[in-house]
C-alpha positions as protocol buffer text, in pm:
chain_id: "A"
residue {
  index: 1
  type: MET
  ca { x: 91 y: 804 z: 1155 }
}
residue {
  index: 2
  type: SER
  ca { x: 26 y: 925 z: 1486 }
}
residue {
  index: 3
  type: ASN
  ca { x: -352 y: 1034 z: 1381 }
}
residue {
  index: 4
  type: PHE
  ca { x: -455 y: 704 z: 1345 }
}
residue {
  index: 5
  type: LEU
  ca { x: -691 y: 533 z: 1526 }
}
residue {
  index: 6
  type: PRO
  ca { x: -445 y: 228 z: 1513 }
}
residue {
  index: 7
  type: ILE
  ca { x: -462 y: -33 z: 1190 }
}
residue {
  index: 8
  type: ASN
  ca { x: -377 y: -396 z: 1360 }
}
residue {
  index: 9
  type: THR
  ca { x: -345 y: -574 z: 1030 }
}
residue {
  index: 10
  type: ILE
  ca { x: -249 y: -502 z: 646 }
}
residue {
  index: 11
  type: LEU
  ca { x: -323 y: -801 z: 449 }
}
residue {
  index: 12
  type: VAL
  ca { x: -111 y: -870 z: 147 }
}
residue {
  index: 13
  type: PRO
  ca { x: -186 y: -1076 z: -195 }
}
residue {
  index: 14
  type: GLN
  ca { x: 121 y: -1333 z: -139 }
}
residue {
  index: 15
  type: GLY
  ca { x: 469 y: -1336 z: -383 }
}
residue {
  index: 16
  type: ALA
  ca { x: 581 y: -927 z: -500 }
}
residue {
  index: 17
  type: GLU
  ca { x: 323 y: -769 z: -350 }
}
residue {
  index: 18
  type: TYR
  ca { x: 414 y: -961 z: 2 }
}
residue {
  index: 19
  type: LYS
  ca { x: 764 y: -827 z: -46 }
}
residue {
  index: 20
  type: ALA
  ca { x: 722 y: -477 z: -136 }
}
residue {
  index: 21
  type: VAL
  ca { x: 511 y: -396 z: 110 }
}
residue {
  index: 22
  type: CYS
  ca { x: 752 y: -584 z: 317 }
}
residue {
  index: 23
  type: ARG
  ca { x: 1030 y: -354 z: 223 }
}
residue {
  index: 24
  type: GLY
  ca { x: 850 y: -38 z: 283 }
}
residue {
  index: 25
  type: LEU
  ca { x: 785 y: -166 z: 601 }
}
residue {
  index: 26
  type: SER
  ca { x: 1158 y: -242 z: 674 }
}
residue {
  index: 27
  type: GLY
  ca { x: 1371 y: 71 z: 870 }
}
residue {
  index: 28
  type: VAL
  ca { x: 1027 y: 168 z: 1027 }
}
residue {
  index: 29
  type: THR
  ca { x: 1097 y: 272 z: 1376 }
}
residue {
  index: 30
  type: THR
  ca { x: 735 y: 287 z: 1558 }
}
residue {
  index: 31
  type: SER
  ca { x: 484 y: -3 z: 1558 }
}
residue {
  index: 32
  type: ILE
  ca { x: 376 y: -134 z: 1256 }
}
residue {
  index: 33
  type: PRO
  ca { x: 59 y: -375 z: 1184 }
}
residue {
  index: 34
  type: THR
  ca { x: 160 y: -760 z: 1184 }
}
residue {
  index: 35
  type: VAL
  ca { x: 220 y: -815 z: 823 }
}
residue {
  index: 36
  type: VAL
  ca { x: 24 y: -1152 z: 713 }
}
residue {
  index: 37
  type: ALA
  ca { x: 23 y: -1270 z: 397 }
}
residue {
  index: 38
  type: ILE
  ca { x: -330 y: -1432 z: 171 }
}
residue {
  index: 39
  type: PRO
  ca { x: -349 y: -1648 z: -100 }
}
residue {
  index: 40
  type: VAL
  ca { x: -468 y: -1482 z: -477 }
}
residue {
  index: 41
  type: GLY
  ca { x: -861 y: -1556 z: -557 }
}
residue {
  index: 42
  type: MET
  ca { x: -1204 y: -1568 z: -364 }
}
residue {
  index: 43
  type: LYS
  ca { x: -1242 y: -1947 z: -244 }
}
residue {
  index: 44
  type: PRO
  ca { x: -883 y: -1969 z: -122 }
}
residue {
  index: 45
  type: LEU
  ca { x: -853 y: -1605 z: 49 }
}
residue {
  index: 46
  type: LEU
  ca { x: -1236 y: -1769 z: 224 }
}
residue {
  index: 47
  type: LYS
  ca { x: -1115 y: -2091 z: 310 }
}
residue {
  index: 48
  type: TYR
  ca { x: -851 y: -1885 z: 436 }
}
residue {
  index: 49
  type: LEU
  ca { x: -934 y: -1646 z: 666 }
}
residue {
  index: 50
  type: GLN
  ca { x: -1228 y: -1909 z: 832 }
}
residue {
  index: 51
  type: GLN
  ca { x: -933 y: -2094 z: 933 }
}
residue {
  index: 52
  type: ARG
  ca { x: -788 y: -1814 z: 1108 }
}
residue {
  index: 53
  type: GLU
  ca { x: -866 y: -1637 z: 1454 }
}
residue {
  index: 54
  type: PHE
  ca { x: -635 y: -1347 z: 1411 }
}
residue {
  index: 55
  type: LEU
  ca { x: -816 y: -1108 z: 1468 }
}
residue {
  index: 56
  type: THR
  ca { x: -1133 y: -926 z: 1710 }
}
residue {
  index: 57
  type: PRO
  ca { x: -1392 y: -723 z: 1683 }
}
residue {
  index: 58
  type: LYS
  ca { x: -1296 y: -377 z: 1622 }
}
residue {
  index: 59
  type: SER
  ca { x: -1057 y: -450 z: 1488 }
}
residue {
  index: 60
  type: ARG
  ca { x: -904 y: -291 z: 1188 }
}
residue {
  index: 61
  type: VAL
  ca { x: -754 y: -421 z: 890 }
}
residue {
  index: 62
  type: LEU
  ca { x: -540 y: -285 z: 619 }
}
residue {
  index: 63
  type: ILE
  ca { x: -533 y: -428 z: 360 }
}
residue {
  index: 64
  type: MET
  ca { x: -346 y: -337 z: 30 }
}
residue {
  index: 65
  type: GLY
  ca { x: -215 y: -450 z: -323 }
}
residue {
  index: 66
  type: ILE
  ca { x: -236 y: -419 z: -644 }
}
residue {
  index: 67
  type: CYS
  ca { x: -527 y: -367 z: -903 }
}
residue {
  index: 68
  type: GLY
  ca { x: -655 y: -370 z: -1232 }
}
residue {
  index: 69
  type: SER
  ca { x: -781 y: -100 z: -1440 }
}
residue {
  index: 70
  type: LEU
  ca { x: -1123 y: -100 z: -1545 }
}
residue {
  index: 71
  type: SER
  ca { x: -1147 y: 334 z: -1648 }
}
residue {
  index: 72
  type: ASP
  ca { x: -936 y: 566 z: -1839 }
}
residue {
  index: 73
  type: ARG
  ca { x: -965 y: 779 z: -1557 }
}
residue {
  index: 74
  type: TYR
  ca { x: -689 y: 495 z: -1306 }
}
residue {
  index: 75
  type: THR
  ca { x: -384 y: 380 z: -1490 }
}
residue {
  index: 76
  type: VAL
  ca { x: -39 y: 180 z: -1447 }
}
residue {
  index: 77
  type: GLY
  ca { x: 96 y: 382 z: -1110 }
}
residue {
  index: 78
  type: ASP
  ca { x: -236 y: 563 z: -976 }
}
residue {
  index: 79
  type: ILE
  ca { x: -339 y: 449 z: -659 }
}
residue {
  index: 80
  type: VAL
  ca { x: -675 y: 360 z: -517 }
}
residue {
  index: 81
  type: LEU
  ca { x: -844 y: 390 z: -221 }
}
residue {
  index: 82
  type: TYR
  ca { x: -1183 y: 139 z: -222 }
}
residue {
  index: 83
  type: GLN
  ca { x: -1520 y: 280 z: -123 }
}
residue {
  index: 84
  type: ASP
  ca { x: -1601 y: -49 z: -215 }
}
residue {
  index: 85
  type: CYS
  ca { x: -1717 y: -380 z: -358 }
}
residue {
  index: 86
  type: VAL
  ca { x: -1937 y: -530 z: -522 }
}
residue {
  index: 87
  type: TYR
  ca { x: -1970 y: -848 z: -784 }
}
residue {
  index: 88
  type: GLN
  ca { x: -2213 y: -1106 z: -902 }
}
residue {
  index: 89
  type: GLY
  ca { x: -2432 y: -788 z: -792 }
}
residue {
  index: 90
  type: LYS
  ca { x: -2432 y: -727 z: -449 }
}
residue {
  index: 91
  type: GLN
  ca { x: -2213 y: -495 z: -263 }
}
residue {
  index: 92
  type: GLN
  ca { x: -1973 y: -469 z: 38 }
}
residue {
  index: 93
  type: GLU
  ca { x: -1856 y: -128 z: 127 }
}
residue {
  index: 94
  type: CYS
  ca { x: -1533 y: -114 z: 297 }
}
residue {
  index: 95
  type: ASP
  ca { x: -1510 y: 112 z: 683 }
}
residue {
  index: 96
  type: ARG
  ca { x: -1613 y: 519 z: 562 }
}
residue {
  index: 97
  type: THR
  ca { x: -1368 y: 648 z: 903 }
}
residue {
  index: 98
  type: PHE
  ca { x: -1120 y: 419 z: 841 }
}
residue {
  index: 99
  type: THR
  ca { x: -1128 y: 527 z: 459 }
}
residue {
  index: 100
  type: ALA
  ca { x: -1174 y: 946 z: 555 }
}
residue {
  index: 101
  type: GLN
  ca { x: -864 y: 927 z: 752 }
}
residue {
  index: 102
  type: LEU
  ca { x: -709 y: 714 z: 476 }
}
residue {
  index: 103
  type: TYR
  ca { x: -746 y: 998 z: 243 }
}
residue {
  index: 104
  type: SER
  ca { x: -688 y: 1199 z: 414 }
}
residue {
  index: 105
  type: TYR
  ca { x: -355 y: 1123 z: 513 }
}
residue {
  index: 106
  type: LEU
  ca { x: -255 y: 1102 z: 145 }
}
residue {
  index: 107
  type: SER
  ca { x: -450 y: 1387 z: 66 }
}
residue {
  index: 108
  type: GLU
  ca { x: -340 y: 1407 z: -298 }
}
residue {
  index: 109
  type: LYS
  ca { x: -153 y: 1088 z: -409 }
}
residue {
  index: 110
  type: ALA
  ca { x: -528 y: 883 z: -307 }
}
residue {
  index: 111
  type: SER
  ca { x: -822 y: 847 z: -532 }
}
residue {
  index: 112
  type: LEU
  ca { x: -1190 y: 702 z: -395 }
}
residue {
  index: 113
  type: VAL
  ca { x: -1312 y: 430 z: -690 }
}
residue {
  index: 114
  type: LYS
  ca { x: -1565 y: 190 z: -644 }
}
residue {
  index: 115
  type: SER
  ca { x: -1437 y: -218 z: -671 }
}
residue {
  index: 116
  type: LEU
  ca { x: -1545 y: -484 z: -860 }
}
residue {
  index: 117
  type: THR
  ca { x: -1438 y: -825 z: -737 }
}
residue {
  index: 118
  type: SER
  ca { x: -1400 y: -1129 z: -992 }
}
residue {
  index: 119
  type: ASP
  ca { x: -1314 y: -1421 z: -962 }
}
residue {
  index: 120
  type: HIS
  ca { x: -1030 y: -1478 z: -1265 }
}
residue {
  index: 121
  type: VAL
  ca { x: -822 y: -1219 z: -1365 }
}
residue {
  index: 122
  type: ILE
  ca { x: -991 y: -993 z: -1608 }
}
residue {
  index: 123
  type: TRP
  ca { x: -763 y: -958 z: -1933 }
}
residue {
  index: 124
  type: SER
  ca { x: -885 y: -832 z: -2230 }
}
residue {
  index: 125
  type: ALA
  ca { x: -939 y: -513 z: -2204 }
}
residue {
  index: 126
  type: PRO
  ca { x: -1261 y: -469 z: -2440 }
}
residue {
  index: 127
  type: GLU
  ca { x: -1372 y: -711 z: -2132 }
}
residue {
  index: 128
  type: LYS
  ca { x: -1218 y: -472 z: -1902 }
}
residue {
  index: 129
  type: HIS
  ca { x: -1413 y: -125 z: -2108 }
}
residue {
  index: 130
  type: ARG
  ca { x: -1812 y: -365 z: -2057 }
}
residue {
  index: 131
  type: LEU
  ca { x: -1754 y: -412 z: -1725 }
}
residue {
  index: 132
  type: GLY
  ca { x: -1635 y: -68 z: -1596 }
}
residue {
  index: 133
  type: GLU
  ca { x: -1959 y: 74 z: -1794 }
}
residue {
  index: 134
  type: THR
  ca { x: -2159 y: -167 z: -1726 }
}
residue {
  index: 135
  type: LEU
  ca { x: -2094 y: -205 z: -1389 }
}
residue {
  index: 136
  type: THR
  ca { x: -1991 y: 152 z: -1274 }
}
residue {
  index: 137
  type: ALA
  ca { x: -1685 y: 56 z: -1172 }
}
residue {
  index: 138
  type: ASP
  ca { x: -1306 y: 170 z: -1171 }
}
residue {
  index: 139
  type: VAL
  ca { x: -1111 y: -125 z: -1094 }
}
residue {
  index: 140
  type: VAL
  ca { x: -1052 y: -515 z: -1037 }
}
residue {
  index: 141
  type: ASP
  ca { x: -932 y: -715 z: -851 }
}
residue {
  index: 142
  type: MET
  ca { x: -932 y: -1149 z: -680 }
}
residue {
  index: 143
  type: GLU
  ca { x: -987 y: -1086 z: -305 }
}
residue {
  index: 144
  type: GLY
  ca { x: -1176 y: -723 z: -217 }
}
residue {
  index: 145
  type: PHE
  ca { x: -1515 y: -873 z: -170 }
}
residue {
  index: 146
  type: THR
  ca { x: -1414 y: -1151 z: 19 }
}
residue {
  index: 147
  type: ALA
  ca { x: -1242 y: -1047 z: 284 }
}
residue {
  index: 148
  type: LEU
  ca { x: -1506 y: -743 z: 345 }
}
residue {
  index: 149
  type: GLU
  ca { x: -1848 y: -1023 z: 321 }
}
residue {
  index: 150
  type: PHE
  ca { x: -1602 y: -1178 z: 616 }
}
residue {
  index: 151
  type: PHE
  ca { x: -1508 y: -881 z: 804 }
}
residue {
  index: 152
  type: ASN
  ca { x: -1787 y: -707 z: 769 }
}
residue {
  index: 153
  type: ALA
  ca { x: -2023 y: -1052 z: 960 }
}
residue {
  index: 154
  type: VAL
  ca { x: -1776 y: -1026 z: 1249 }
}
residue {
  index: 155
  type: GLY
  ca { x: -1753 y: -618 z: 1294 }
}
residue {
  index: 156
  type: VAL
  ca { x: -1397 y: -613 z: 1179 }
}
residue {
  index: 157
  type: SER
  ca { x: -1296 y: -263 z: 1016 }
}
residue {
  index: 158
  type: VAL
  ca { x: -1119 y: -232 z: 627 }
}
residue {
  index: 159
  type: ALA
  ca { x: -956 y: -9 z: 475 }
}
residue {
  index: 160
  type: MET
  ca { x: -858 y: -49 z: 112 }
}
residue {
  index: 161
  type: LEU
  ca { x: -622 y: 18 z: -53 }
}
residue {
  index: 162
  type: ARG
  ca { x: -446 y: -72 z: -411 }
}
residue {
  index: 163
  type: VAL
  ca { x: -206 y: 32 z: -662 }
}
residue {
  index: 164
  type: VAL
  ca { x: -345 y: -9 z: -1018 }
}
residue {
  index: 165
  type: SER
  ca { x: -132 y: -235 z: -1253 }
}
residue {
  index: 166
  type: ASP
  ca { x: -273 y: -268 z: -1564 }
}
residue {
  index: 167
  type: ASP
  ca { x: -452 y: -39 z: -1760 }
}
residue {
  index: 168
  type: CYS
  ca { x: -767 y: -55 z: -1955 }
}
residue {
  index: 169
  type: GLN
  ca { x: -599 y: 31 z: -2277 }
}
residue {
  index: 170
  type: HIS
  ca { x: -446 y: -335 z: -2404 }
}
residue {
  index: 171
  type: ASN
  ca { x: -436 y: -648 z: -2302 }
}
residue {
  index: 172
  type: ILE
  ca { x: -257 y: -844 z: -2012 }
}
residue {
  index: 173
  type: PRO
  ca { x: -254 y: -1261 z: -2096 }
}
residue {
  index: 174
  type: ASP
  ca { x: -501 y: -1454 z: -1922 }
}
residue {
  index: 175
  type: LEU
  ca { x: -317 y: -1610 z: -1579 }
}
residue {
  index: 176
  type: THR
  ca { x: -595 y: -1737 z: -1544 }
}
residue {
  index: 177
  type: PRO
  ca { x: -444 y: -2120 z: -1504 }
}
residue {
  index: 178
  type: ALA
  ca { x: -192 y: -2048 z: -1357 }
}
residue {
  index: 179
  type: ILE
  ca { x: -324 y: -1991 z: -1031 }
}
residue {
  index: 180
  type: ASN
  ca { x: -344 y: -2326 z: -800 }
}
residue {
  index: 181
  type: PRO
  ca { x: -657 y: -2373 z: -565 }
}
residue {
  index: 182
  type: ASP
  ca { x: -487 y: -2322 z: -251 }
}
residue {
  index: 183
  type: GLY
  ca { x: -461 y: -1918 z: -490 }
}
residue {
  index: 184
  type: SER
  ca { x: -97 y: -1960 z: -523 }
}
residue {
  index: 185
  type: LEU
  ca { x: 70 y: -1864 z: -837 }
}
residue {
  index: 186
  type: ASN
  ca { x: 214 y: -2146 z: -1053 }
}
residue {
  index: 187
  type: PRO
  ca { x: 596 y: -2055 z: -1231 }
}
residue {
  index: 188
  type: PHE
  ca { x: 618 y: -2299 z: -1467 }
}
residue {
  index: 189
  type: LEU
  ca { x: 174 y: -2253 z: -1633 }
}
residue {
  index: 190
  type: LEU
  ca { x: 277 y: -1835 z: -1495 }
}
residue {
  index: 191
  type: ALA
  ca { x: 591 y: -1898 z: -1812 }
}
residue {
  index: 192
  type: ILE
  ca { x: 416 y: -2053 z: -2084 }
}
residue {
  index: 193
  type: VAL
  ca { x: 90 y: -1859 z: -2036 }
}
residue {
  index: 194
  type: MET
  ca { x: 326 y: -1531 z: -2056 }
}
residue {
  index: 195
  type: LEU
  ca { x: 561 y: -1665 z: -2293 }
}
residue {
  index: 196
  type: ARG
  ca { x: 228 y: -1771 z: -2566 }
}
residue {
  index: 197
  type: GLN
  ca { x: 174 y: -1358 z: -2559 }
}
residue {
  index: 198
  type: PRO
  ca { x: 504 y: -1145 z: -2562 }
}
residue {
  index: 199
  type: LEU
  ca { x: 370 y: -842 z: -2594 }
}
residue {
  index: 200
  type: ALA
  ca { x: 94 y: -873 z: -2318 }
}
residue {
  index: 201
  type: ALA
  ca { x: 364 y: -1030 z: -2118 }
}
residue {
  index: 202
  type: THR
  ca { x: 603 y: -775 z: -2096 }
}
residue {
  index: 203
  type: ARG
  ca { x: 350 y: -486 z: -2015 }
}
residue {
  index: 204
  type: LEU
  ca { x: 200 y: -701 z: -1756 }
}
residue {
  index: 205
  type: ILE
  ca { x: 570 y: -689 z: -1643 }
}
residue {
  index: 206
  type: ARG
  ca { x: 668 y: -294 z: -1694 }
}
residue {
  index: 207
  type: GLY
  ca { x: 304 y: -211 z: -1533 }
}
residue {
  index: 208
  type: SER
  ca { x: 324 y: -449 z: -1239 }
}
residue {
  index: 209
  type: LEU
  ca { x: 697 y: -340 z: -1165 }
}
residue {
  index: 210
  type: THR
  ca { x: 522 y: -7 z: -1139 }
}
residue {
  index: 211
  type: ALA
  ca { x: 271 y: -62 z: -955 }
}
residue {
  index: 212
  type: LEU
  ca { x: 515 y: -254 z: -717 }
}
residue {
  index: 213
  type: LYS
  ca { x: 713 y: 17 z: -597 }
}
residue {
  index: 214
  type: VAL
  ca { x: 399 y: 248 z: -570 }
}
residue {
  index: 215
  type: LEU
  ca { x: 315 y: -3 z: -347 }
}
residue {
  index: 216
  type: GLU
  ca { x: 621 y: 34 z: -166 }
}
residue {
  index: 217
  type: GLN
  ca { x: 629 y: 336 z: -109 }
}
residue {
  index: 218
  type: VAL
  ca { x: 291 y: 376 z: 19 }
}
residue {
  index: 219
  type: THR
  ca { x: 356 y: 167 z: 321 }
}
residue {
  index: 220
  type: HIS
  ca { x: 662 y: 373 z: 375 }
}
residue {
  index: 221
  type: LEU
  ca { x: 495 y: 659 z: 419 }
}
residue {
  index: 222
  type: LEU
  ca { x: 175 y: 592 z: 575 }
}
residue {
  index: 223
  type: PHE
  ca { x: 367 y: 413 z: 847 }
}
residue {
  index: 224
  type: SER
  ca { x: 664 y: 650 z: 914 }
}
residue {
  index: 225
  type: GLY
  ca { x: 495 y: 875 z: 1086 }
}
């Protein structure tokens, strides 16, 4: 990563996404950033960030993970770099210089997108289409806006790199009930949700496995120099 100002910290949702990023960094010999597993969801993330003092102003934070598509243009396995995040009519921008550097480094591999942050899982195809059209957003996640609002306020530069794990053509199971108040996943409730919608669950698992593999690969690409 010699052509970058250093990235101090990678934040990535706990669980499979965190493990994929760590796998991508294993075997990298150059200096690698601290990887921090964050809780899923807006409120748990804000609480987590407010309790940590792991960053100084002028730090650079890269947020990684997977996201859902709200547009026919983006499908499973696509790498996206966020320009901004919207939430309930408010907007927060990613650091333009940092994002541009990542974009040029990844050349043709990533697309620049506009993102929506949601406080619940956007699981139905009709809702994905509606949100994509009304908000002109390309992808959705559950952490982006909160992270940007927090870090922009304290002068920390943030870029967001995610991989699409579900398209906007199909439903996925509504995982919202399986997310604990602290932002962790409840395995028991997750299993129940998945069993109730086996077809959607199979599609989600397949899409997630594809996205996680790409997440691992793009992490390795970024930091292996």
